[in-house]
Amino acid sequence: MKRRTLLATAVLGVSLAFGGAAVAQDKTKACFVYVGPIGDGGWTYQHHQGALAVQEAFGDKVEIQWQENVPEGADAERVLTQMALGGCNIIFTTSFGYMDATNAVAAKFPDVKFEHATGFKREHPNVSTYNARFYEGRAVQGTIAGRMTKTNKIGYIASFPIPEVIMGINSYYLHAKKVNPAVELSIVWAYTWFDPAKEADAAKALIEQGVDVIASHTDSTAPLAEAAKTPGVIGFGQASDMAEYKDGPRVSSIIDNWAPYYVKRVGALMDGTYAQADAWEGIAGGEVEIGEITAAVPAEVKAEAEAMRDAIAAGTYHPFTGPIKKQDGSDWLADGAVAPDGDLLGMGFYVEGIVGDIPK
C-alpha cells in the first residue's frame, strides 16, 4: 500500500507539471528522467528505487516526479524544460546520452539544480555529475567467469561504445584472463540500453559461438532469460539483482545502489549545503554492490570473488593495476601502476588479448 501511495502521489505531480500550470512550491521537488521503463528490472528500476528512497527519507517535505522512456536527444531537452517550468528544484538525468540536453536546459534555468549520471560535462554552475565504478563489479564477475567457464569462451553484451562500457569489457576480460589464461572473450554490440528482443538476440548469438558465461551492459533481464534456455550457460544480474533467476543461470550480480547519493544530494539542497559536485563512488561507497553469489559457484571460487570485492572496498586492490598493455601491444600501465581516473573516464581502447575493433 505504501508503494502504491507513493506512485499515485508522483503521478499526480507529473500531470500537474506537464500540464503547464504554475504550481506553488511549499516543498522540495526532486525530478528524475529515465531512459527506460521503471519496470525494466535493471538500470531504470534501480534509479527509481533511489527516487523512492528520497521520498521515504524526507516524507512530505519532498515531492518526487519522473518521466519514463525518454529518448536521448531532442525529446530529452523538451522533457527537461517542462520539468523546470513545472517547479522541479533538482532534476536527475539518468543516462549518458542526456549530457548535452542537460547542459543546454541548465543554462536557461540557473536556479534549478541538474544532476547528470555517467557524464562528464559541467558547463554551468548548476550542473553536477555522478557515476559509479561499475568496472569494480566487472572485476568480480570476470573472476567468476574465468573460473567457471567450461568452454573457455566468455561473452559480453555491450550497449554503446562509450568509456563506461569499454571499461567494463576490459575489466571483465582482464580478471577472467588472470585466473584462466586460456579464456577468450566474444563481444556483441546491441546498440541499445533497453530492448529485450535485441538483448535476447545478442545472448543467443554468443551462445551459438560456444560462450557459456555471459555478462551484459544492457538494462533488461532478457539475456538471463535466453541463457536459461541452454543448460550449462550462466550469467549475471546487471544493474539490479535480477533475483528471479537465482535458481537458473544467474550466479551473482552487480547492483547499482543510487539511494545514498540521491538522498544525500536532495538533503543538501534542503538544508542549504548543496554545492556543485563530480561524484564517482564504487564498492567502498556502497553505490556498487555485489549480489549474492549462489551455490552454483564452487566454494573456493566464491571465496576468491568475495576476497576481491573486499580488497577493492578496502582500497588495497585496484582492478586496473599494471602491467597492462593496450590491444596493439603498446604499454599502458607499468608493473604496479594504477590507472588514473582520467584515463578510465576517457577509455577508448581494448586491452591486450581482446579480439575485434571498437565501433566508431
Coordinates of N, CA and C in Angstrom, one line a residue, residues 24 70 102 218 332:
A24 N 2.5 26.4 -7.0 CA 3.3 27.0 -5.8 C 4.0 25.9 -5.1
V70 N 12.3 8.2 -21.9 CA 12.7 9.5 -22.6 C 13.9 9.2 -23.5
T102 N 21.0 18.1 -20.9 CA 21.1 18.6 -19.5 C 21.8 19.9 -19.4
T218 N 23.4 -4.1 -20.7 CA 22.1 -3.5 -21.1 C 21.2 -3.7 -19.9
W332 N 50.6 0.4 -21.5 CA 49.7 1.4 -20.9 C 50.1 1.6 -19.5

